[in-house]
Every structure is written in structure tokens, then in C-alpha cells.
Amino acid sequence: NVVGNLRKTLSLFLQAVPEDVSVEELERRIVSIKKVRTTHHTHVWSLDGLNHVLTCHVVVEDDTAPSDVIQIKRDIAQLCKELPLEHTTFEIEYESEACGMRAG
């Protein structure tokens, strides 16, 4: 069907969130990890309709030790293995750390 193919192609060009990924559910699961306060700038898009990419800023409590950050990254990686994500990038920020990207 031409219309269906055009819709899929436009979604790729517009970097729309793939239908098989729920950003809200993903963020909820990340925030449920110990020491994680919130997330922002979460973006999921598809490279080709099958291989999806995720980027996200993860804000942790100020008293989070480096060893805890390593565990948080492992926990997030495990979470992502359960989803159709080909590549993920996470930026870890502390609560008191200003993120210049928050506005907008």
C-alpha cells in the first residue's frame, strides 16, 4: 500500500518515535532505578524502521557515588536490552548540575 509506505518513510525522515517504543514507559522504568531522580531530553527514533536509537539525560541524586553511577548505567543497559533499541546514549547528571539544554 503506497500510503502506508509513505507514512512509514515520512516517520523515518521526521525522526518520529517508533510505534513499538513507549517513551513514557521507558522514562518511568528508568526513574524507578535507585538514586535516579528524573530524566529529560529523551529521544527515540528509528534509523530504518527496525533499528532504533535512544538518547537520554538521566539525573541522579547529588550523593550518588561513582560506583552507584556504574550500577545505574548497568541497570539502564539491562532495561534497554528488553526493548527494540539498537544504540543507546545516556548522559548522567547530578541534581545540582545545571544542564544548558533544559530550557526549551
mmCIF file of N, CA and C in Angstrom:
data_model
loop_
_atom_site.group_PDB
_atom_site.id
_atom_site.type_symbol
_atom_site.label_atom_id
_atom_site.label_comp_id
_atom_site.label_asym_id
_atom_site.label_seq_id
_atom_site.Cartn_x
_atom_site.Cartn_y
_atom_site.Cartn_z
ATOM 1 N N ASN A 1 0.845 -1.167 0.000
ATOM 2 C CA ASN A 1 0.000 0.000 0.000
ATOM 3 C C ASN A 1 0.896 1.237 0.000
ATOM 4 N N VAL A 2 0.694 2.098 -0.968
ATOM 5 C CA VAL A 2 1.526 3.284 -1.164
ATOM 6 C C VAL A 2 1.413 4.246 0.009
ATOM 7 N N VAL A 3 0.214 4.472 0.486
ATOM 8 C CA VAL A 3 0.010 5.418 1.585
ATOM 9 C C VAL A 3 0.710 4.922 2.849
ATOM 10 N N GLY A 4 0.601 3.655 3.148
ATOM 11 C CA GLY A 4 1.267 3.082 4.321
ATOM 12 C C GLY A 4 2.775 3.200 4.232
ATOM 13 N N ASN A 5 3.326 2.912 3.060
ATOM 14 C CA ASN A 5 4.776 3.037 2.861
ATOM 15 C C ASN A 5 5.224 4.486 2.972
ATOM 16 N N LEU A 6 4.431 5.402 2.416
ATOM 17 C CA LEU A 6 4.765 6.824 2.504
ATOM 18 C C LEU A 6 4.746 7.282 3.957
ATOM 19 N N ARG A 7 3.755 6.832 4.712
ATOM 20 C CA ARG A 7 3.654 7.202 6.130
ATOM 21 C C ARG A 7 4.885 6.716 6.899
ATOM 22 N N LYS A 8 5.306 5.464 6.656
ATOM 23 C CA LYS A 8 6.492 4.920 7.320
ATOM 24 C C LYS A 8 7.744 5.693 6.932
ATOM 25 N N THR A 9 7.858 6.019 5.659
ATOM 26 C CA THR A 9 9.027 6.763 5.182
ATOM 27 C C THR A 9 9.074 8.151 5.803
ATOM 28 N N LEU A 10 7.943 8.821 5.850
ATOM 29 C CA LEU A 10 7.899 10.154 6.460
ATOM 30 C C LEU A 10 8.251 10.088 7.943
ATOM 31 N N SER A 11 7.795 9.056 8.633
ATOM 32 C CA SER A 11 8.136 8.899 10.052
ATOM 33 C C SER A 11 9.639 8.788 10.242
ATOM 34 N N LEU A 12 10.303 8.079 9.332
ATOM 35 C CA LEU A 12 11.766 7.965 9.409
ATOM 36 C C LEU A 12 12.421 9.317 9.196
ATOM 37 N N PHE A 13 11.992 10.038 8.159
ATOM 38 C CA PHE A 13 12.589 11.341 7.865
ATOM 39 C C PHE A 13 12.333 12.355 8.974
ATOM 40 N N LEU A 14 11.176 12.271 9.586
ATOM 41 C CA LEU A 14 10.826 13.205 10.656
ATOM 42 C C LEU A 14 11.340 12.757 12.016
ATOM 43 N N GLN A 15 12.027 11.625 12.055
ATOM 44 C CA GLN A 15 12.566 11.043 13.288
ATOM 45 C C GLN A 15 11.477 10.881 14.348
ATOM 46 N N ALA A 16 10.340 10.367 13.923
ATOM 47 C CA ALA A 16 9.228 10.120 14.841
ATOM 48 C C ALA A 16 9.567 8.955 15.768
ATOM 49 N N VAL A 17 8.938 8.952 16.935
ATOM 50 C CA VAL A 17 9.121 7.847 17.882
ATOM 51 C C VAL A 17 8.520 6.586 17.259
ATOM 52 N N PRO A 18 9.281 5.499 17.221
ATOM 53 C CA PRO A 18 8.752 4.250 16.660
ATOM 54 C C PRO A 18 7.523 3.772 17.437
ATOM 55 N N GLU A 19 6.589 3.162 16.726
ATOM 56 C CA GLU A 19 5.342 2.708 17.341
ATOM 57 C C GLU A 19 5.557 1.635 18.400
ATOM 58 N N ASP A 20 6.657 0.884 18.301
ATOM 59 C CA ASP A 20 6.881 -0.217 19.245
ATOM 60 C C ASP A 20 7.689 0.187 20.473
ATOM 61 N N VAL A 21 7.857 1.508 20.695
ATOM 62 C CA VAL A 21 8.575 2.003 21.872
ATOM 63 C C VAL A 21 7.716 3.065 22.558
ATOM 64 N N SER A 22 7.529 2.925 23.866
ATOM 65 C CA SER A 22 6.813 3.925 24.656
ATOM 66 C C SER A 22 7.839 4.726 25.457
ATOM 67 N N VAL A 23 8.031 5.982 25.079
ATOM 68 C CA VAL A 23 8.985 6.841 25.785
ATOM 69 C C VAL A 23 8.549 7.018 27.235
ATOM 70 N N GLU A 24 7.255 7.182 27.462
ATOM 71 C CA GLU A 24 6.748 7.385 28.819
ATOM 72 C C GLU A 24 7.058 6.178 29.706
ATOM 73 N N GLU A 25 6.840 4.992 29.186
ATOM 74 C CA GLU A 25 7.114 3.771 29.952
ATOM 75 C C GLU A 25 8.610 3.625 30.203
ATOM 76 N N LEU A 26 9.414 3.920 29.209
ATOM 77 C CA LEU A 26 10.867 3.838 29.358
ATOM 78 C C LEU A 26 11.346 4.798 30.442
ATOM 79 N N GLU A 27 10.883 6.043 30.399
ATOM 80 C CA GLU A 27 11.278 7.023 31.416
ATOM 81 C C GLU A 27 10.813 6.589 32.807
ATOM 82 N N ARG A 28 9.606 6.061 32.895
ATOM 83 C CA ARG A 28 9.085 5.596 34.187
ATOM 84 C C ARG A 28 9.978 4.497 34.751
ATOM 85 N N ARG A 29 10.404 3.594 33.910
ATOM 86 C CA ARG A 29 11.253 2.492 34.369
ATOM 87 C C ARG A 29 12.647 2.984 34.766
ATOM 88 N N ILE A 30 13.181 3.947 34.041
ATOM 89 C CA ILE A 30 14.495 4.495 34.395
ATOM 90 C C ILE A 30 14.422 5.199 35.747
ATOM 91 N N VAL A 31 13.380 5.998 35.956
ATOM 92 C CA VAL A 31 13.233 6.749 37.206
ATOM 93 C C VAL A 31 13.010 5.812 38.398
ATOM 94 N N SER A 32 12.558 4.602 38.152
ATOM 95 C CA SER A 32 12.353 3.653 39.255
ATOM 96 C C SER A 32 13.666 3.055 39.760
ATOM 97 N N ILE A 33 14.763 3.306 39.061
ATOM 98 C CA ILE A 33 16.077 2.805 39.480
ATOM 99 C C ILE A 33 16.559 3.620 40.680
ATOM 100 N N LYS A 34 17.125 2.940 41.654
ATOM 101 C CA LYS A 34 17.623 3.587 42.873
ATOM 102 C C LYS A 34 18.605 4.705 42.521
ATOM 103 N N LYS A 35 18.422 5.860 43.168
ATOM 104 C CA LYS A 35 19.255 7.060 43.052
ATOM 105 C C LYS A 35 18.936 7.916 41.825
ATOM 106 N N VAL A 36 18.065 7.444 40.933
ATOM 107 C CA VAL A 36 17.687 8.240 39.761
ATOM 108 C C VAL A 36 16.515 9.130 40.151
ATOM 109 N N ARG A 37 16.646 10.429 39.892
ATOM 110 C CA ARG A 37 15.603 11.390 40.255
ATOM 111 C C ARG A 37 14.638 11.641 39.098
ATOM 112 N N THR A 38 15.185 11.862 37.906
ATOM 113 C CA THR A 38 14.341 12.196 36.757
ATOM 114 C C THR A 38 15.125 11.972 35.466
ATOM 115 N N THR A 39 14.436 12.151 34.371
ATOM 116 C CA THR A 39 15.079 12.122 33.054
ATOM 117 C C THR A 39 14.594 13.335 32.274
ATOM 118 N N HIS A 40 15.337 13.701 31.267
ATOM 119 C CA HIS A 40 14.880 14.737 30.343
ATOM 120 C C HIS A 40 15.632 14.566 29.031
ATOM 121 N N HIS A 41 15.177 15.277 28.032
ATOM 122 C CA HIS A 41 15.746 15.168 26.676
ATOM 123 C C HIS A 41 15.851 13.714 26.228
ATOM 124 N N THR A 42 14.771 12.992 26.434
ATOM 125 C CA THR A 42 14.705 11.605 25.976
ATOM 126 C C THR A 42 14.199 11.607 24.538
ATOM 127 N N HIS A 43 14.988 11.041 23.667
ATOM 128 C CA HIS A 43 14.630 10.990 22.249
ATOM 129 C C HIS A 43 14.814 9.572 21.733
ATOM 130 N N VAL A 44 13.803 9.066 21.061
ATOM 131 C CA VAL A 44 13.873 7.754 20.424
ATOM 132 C C VAL A 44 13.458 7.951 18.973
ATOM 133 N N TRP A 45 14.256 7.418 18.068
ATOM 134 C CA TRP A 45 13.909 7.478 16.654
ATOM 135 C C TRP A 45 14.424 6.225 15.970
ATOM 136 N N SER A 46 13.975 6.032 14.757
ATOM 137 C CA SER A 46 14.351 4.834 14.017
ATOM 138 C C SER A 46 15.281 5.189 12.873
ATOM 139 N N LEU A 47 16.287 4.356 12.688
ATOM 140 C CA LEU A 47 17.211 4.542 11.572
ATOM 141 C C LEU A 47 16.608 4.034 10.267
ATOM 142 N N ASP A 48 15.835 2.943 10.376
ATOM 143 C CA ASP A 48 15.331 2.302 9.160
ATOM 144 C C ASP A 48 13.993 1.594 9.352
ATOM 145 N N GLY A 49 13.326 1.842 10.462
ATOM 146 C CA GLY A 49 12.070 1.166 10.747
ATOM 147 C C GLY A 49 12.237 -0.061 11.630
ATOM 148 N N LEU A 50 13.455 -0.576 11.734
ATOM 149 C CA LEU A 50 13.737 -1.754 12.561
ATOM 150 C C LEU A 50 14.752 -1.472 13.656
ATOM 151 N N ASN A 51 15.756 -0.675 13.349
ATOM 152 C CA ASN A 51 16.843 -0.366 14.282
ATOM 153 C C ASN A 51 16.614 1.020 14.870
ATOM 154 N N HIS A 52 16.367 1.044 16.191
ATOM 155 C CA HIS A 52 16.021 2.291 16.863
ATOM 156 C C HIS A 52 17.181 2.801 17.716
ATOM 157 N N VAL A 53 17.192 4.120 17.904
ATOM 158 C CA VAL A 53 18.237 4.811 18.655
ATOM 159 C C VAL A 53 17.580 5.567 19.810
ATOM 160 N N LEU A 54 18.277 5.597 20.950
ATOM 161 C CA LEU A 54 17.779 6.299 22.133
ATOM 162 C C LEU A 54 18.879 7.179 22.696
ATOM 163 N N THR A 55 18.536 8.425 23.016
ATOM 164 C CA THR A 55 19.421 9.293 23.791
ATOM 165 C C THR A 55 18.601 9.843 24.955
ATOM 166 N N CYS A 56 19.262 10.041 26.101
ATOM 167 C CA CYS A 56 18.529 10.473 27.289
ATOM 168 C C CYS A 56 19.492 11.063 28.313
ATOM 169 N N HIS A 57 19.058 12.120 28.987
ATOM 170 C CA HIS A 57 19.783 12.656 30.130
ATOM 171 C C HIS A 57 19.147 12.053 31.379
ATOM 172 N N VAL A 58 19.968 11.491 32.252
ATOM 173 C CA VAL A 58 19.500 10.851 33.479
ATOM 174 C C VAL A 58 20.050 11.642 34.661
ATOM 175 N N VAL A 59 19.161 12.172 35.494
ATOM 176 C CA VAL A 59 19.563 12.979 36.642
ATOM 177 C C VAL A 59 19.556 12.095 37.887
ATOM 178 N N VAL A 60 20.705 12.080 38.580
ATOM 179 C CA VAL A 60 20.847 11.268 39.791
ATOM 180 C C VAL A 60 20.981 12.176 41.011
ATOM 181 N N GLU A 61 20.736 11.602 42.182
ATOM 182 C CA GLU A 61 20.866 12.346 43.436
ATOM 183 C C GLU A 61 22.304 12.829 43.609
ATOM 184 N N ASP A 62 22.455 13.980 44.268
ATOM 185 C CA ASP A 62 23.788 14.566 44.444
ATOM 186 C C ASP A 62 24.751 13.673 45.213
ATOM 187 N N ASP A 63 24.238 12.839 46.104
ATOM 188 C CA ASP A 63 25.128 11.988 46.903
ATOM 189 C C ASP A 63 25.423 10.638 46.233
ATOM 190 N N THR A 64 25.126 10.528 44.960
ATOM 191 C CA THR A 64 25.356 9.274 44.236
ATOM 192 C C THR A 64 26.851 9.081 43.998
ATOM 193 N N ALA A 65 27.375 7.984 44.506
ATOM 194 C CA ALA A 65 28.803 7.665 44.363
ATOM 195 C C ALA A 65 29.090 7.166 42.946
ATOM 196 N N PRO A 66 30.344 7.319 42.504
ATOM 197 C CA PRO A 66 30.711 6.809 41.173
ATOM 198 C C PRO A 66 30.365 5.328 40.984
ATOM 199 N N SER A 67 30.520 4.533 42.021
ATOM 200 C CA SER A 67 30.171 3.110 41.903
ATOM 201 C C SER A 67 28.663 2.929 41.691
ATOM 202 N N ASP A 68 27.862 3.826 42.288
ATOM 203 C CA ASP A 68 26.414 3.780 42.066
ATOM 204 C C ASP A 68 26.070 4.177 40.631
ATOM 205 N N VAL A 69 26.802 5.146 40.091
ATOM 206 C CA VAL A 69 26.578 5.566 38.705
ATOM 207 C C VAL A 69 26.840 4.396 37.759
ATOM 208 N N ILE A 70 27.889 3.650 38.029
ATOM 209 C CA ILE A 70 28.195 2.473 37.204
ATOM 210 C C ILE A 70 27.039 1.477 37.261
ATOM 211 N N GLN A 71 26.501 1.256 38.456
ATOM 212 C CA GLN A 71 25.374 0.323 38.590
ATOM 213 C C GLN A 71 24.133 0.854 37.888
ATOM 214 N N ILE A 72 23.888 2.149 37.996
ATOM 215 C CA ILE A 72 22.745 2.760 37.313
ATOM 216 C C ILE A 72 22.873 2.541 35.807
ATOM 217 N N LYS A 73 24.061 2.755 35.269
ATOM 218 C CA LYS A 73 24.278 2.544 33.835
ATOM 219 C C LYS A 73 24.042 1.089 33.450
ATOM 220 N N ARG A 74 24.464 0.173 34.297
ATOM 221 C CA ARG A 74 24.213 -1.258 34.032
ATOM 222 C C ARG A 74 22.718 -1.560 34.054
ATOM 223 N N ASP A 75 22.026 -0.993 35.042
ATOM 224 C CA ASP A 75 20.581 -1.221 35.152
ATOM 225 C C ASP A 75 19.844 -0.678 33.927
ATOM 226 N N ILE A 76 20.238 0.504 33.472
ATOM 227 C CA ILE A 76 19.607 1.087 32.288
ATOM 228 C C ILE A 76 19.914 0.238 31.057
ATOM 229 N N ALA A 77 21.149 -0.214 30.939
ATOM 230 C CA ALA A 77 21.524 -1.062 29.799
ATOM 231 C C ALA A 77 20.682 -2.332 29.773
ATOM 232 N N GLN A 78 20.458 -2.917 30.944
ATOM 233 C CA GLN A 78 19.635 -4.129 31.019
ATOM 234 C C GLN A 78 18.203 -3.837 30.593
ATOM 235 N N LEU A 79 17.693 -2.707 31.046
ATOM 236 C CA LEU A 79 16.352 -2.278 30.656
ATOM 237 C C LEU A 79 16.240 -2.156 29.141
ATOM 238 N N CYS A 80 17.249 -1.556 28.540
ATOM 239 C CA CYS A 80 17.231 -1.301 27.098
ATOM 240 C C CYS A 80 17.334 -2.582 26.282
ATOM 241 N N LYS A 81 17.930 -3.611 26.846
ATOM 242 C CA LYS A 81 18.017 -4.892 26.141
ATOM 243 C C LYS A 81 16.635 -5.509 25.936
ATOM 244 N N GLU A 82 15.685 -5.101 26.769
ATOM 245 C CA GLU A 82 14.324 -5.617 26.675
ATOM 246 C C GLU A 82 13.513 -4.893 25.602
ATOM 247 N N LEU A 83 14.091 -3.861 25.012
ATOM 248 C CA LEU A 83 13.392 -3.042 24.022
ATOM 249 C C LEU A 83 14.084 -3.152 22.667
ATOM 250 N N PRO A 84 13.386 -2.797 21.608
ATOM 251 C CA PRO A 84 13.993 -2.876 20.274
ATOM 252 C C PRO A 84 14.907 -1.678 19.995
ATOM 253 N N LEU A 85 15.971 -1.554 20.802
ATOM 254 C CA LEU A 85 16.899 -0.433 20.663
ATOM 255 C C LEU A 85 18.250 -0.949 20.190
ATOM 256 N N GLU A 86 18.716 -0.411 19.089
ATOM 257 C CA GLU A 86 19.991 -0.823 18.511
ATOM 258 C C GLU A 86 21.162 -0.092 19.162
ATOM 259 N N HIS A 87 20.955 1.189 19.490
ATOM 260 C CA HIS A 87 22.040 2.004 20.046
ATOM 261 C C HIS A 87 21.456 2.955 21.084
ATOM 262 N N THR A 88 22.143 3.090 22.224
ATOM 263 C CA THR A 88 21.686 3.996 23.277
ATOM 264 C C THR A 88 22.839 4.866 23.763
ATOM 265 N N THR A 89 22.512 6.097 24.116
ATOM 266 C CA THR A 89 23.477 7.013 24.714
ATOM 267 C C THR A 89 22.786 7.714 25.880
ATOM 268 N N PHE A 90 23.427 7.663 27.050
ATOM 269 C CA PHE A 90 22.885 8.305 28.241
ATOM 270 C C PHE A 90 23.898 9.284 28.795
ATOM 271 N N GLU A 91 23.415 10.460 29.163
ATOM 272 C CA GLU A 91 24.256 11.432 29.854
ATOM 273 C C GLU A 91 23.795 11.457 31.302
ATOM 274 N N ILE A 92 24.722 11.177 32.209
ATOM 275 C CA ILE A 92 24.403 11.177 33.637
ATOM 276 C C ILE A 92 24.703 12.563 34.195
ATOM 277 N N GLU A 93 23.722 13.142 34.896
ATOM 278 C CA GLU A 93 23.873 14.455 35.509
ATOM 279 C C GLU A 93 23.499 14.354 36.983
ATOM 280 N N TYR A 94 24.130 15.184 37.795
ATOM 281 C CA TYR A 94 23.756 15.277 39.207
ATOM 282 C C TYR A 94 22.685 16.354 39.362
ATOM 283 N N GLU A 95 21.850 16.220 40.402
ATOM 284 C CA GLU A 95 20.745 17.161 40.625
ATOM 285 C C GLU A 95 21.202 18.618 40.624
ATOM 286 N N SER A 96 22.321 18.891 41.276
ATOM 287 C CA SER A 96 22.789 20.275 41.393
ATOM 288 C C SER A 96 23.506 20.763 40.139
ATOM 289 N N GLU A 97 23.699 19.885 39.195
ATOM 290 C CA GLU A 97 24.402 20.228 37.961
ATOM 291 C C GLU A 97 23.423 20.883 36.988
ATOM 292 N N ALA A 98 23.797 22.027 36.476
ATOM 293 C CA ALA A 98 22.938 22.719 35.522
ATOM 294 C C ALA A 98 23.114 22.117 34.132
ATOM 295 N N CYS A 99 22.000 21.837 33.500
ATOM 296 C CA CYS A 99 22.036 21.339 32.124
ATOM 297 C C CYS A 99 21.569 22.467 31.223
ATOM 298 N N GLY A 100 22.433 22.939 30.372
ATOM 299 C CA GLY A 100 22.098 24.036 29.480
ATOM 300 C C GLY A 100 20.994 23.703 28.497
ATOM 301 N N MET A 101 20.689 22.425 28.338
ATOM 302 C CA MET A 101 19.673 22.010 27.373
ATOM 303 C C MET A 101 18.272 21.975 27.968
ATOM 304 N N ARG A 102 18.116 22.191 29.259
ATOM 305 C CA ARG A 102 16.796 22.039 29.891
ATOM 306 C C ARG A 102 15.777 23.039 29.368
ATOM 307 N N ALA A 103 16.211 24.241 29.087
ATOM 308 C CA ALA A 103 15.262 25.239 28.595
ATOM 309 C C ALA A 103 14.870 24.899 27.166
ATOM 310 N N GLY A 104 13.582 25.069 26.899
ATOM 311 C CA GLY A 104 13.153 24.894 25.516
ATOM 312 C C GLY A 104 12.471 23.662 25.204
#
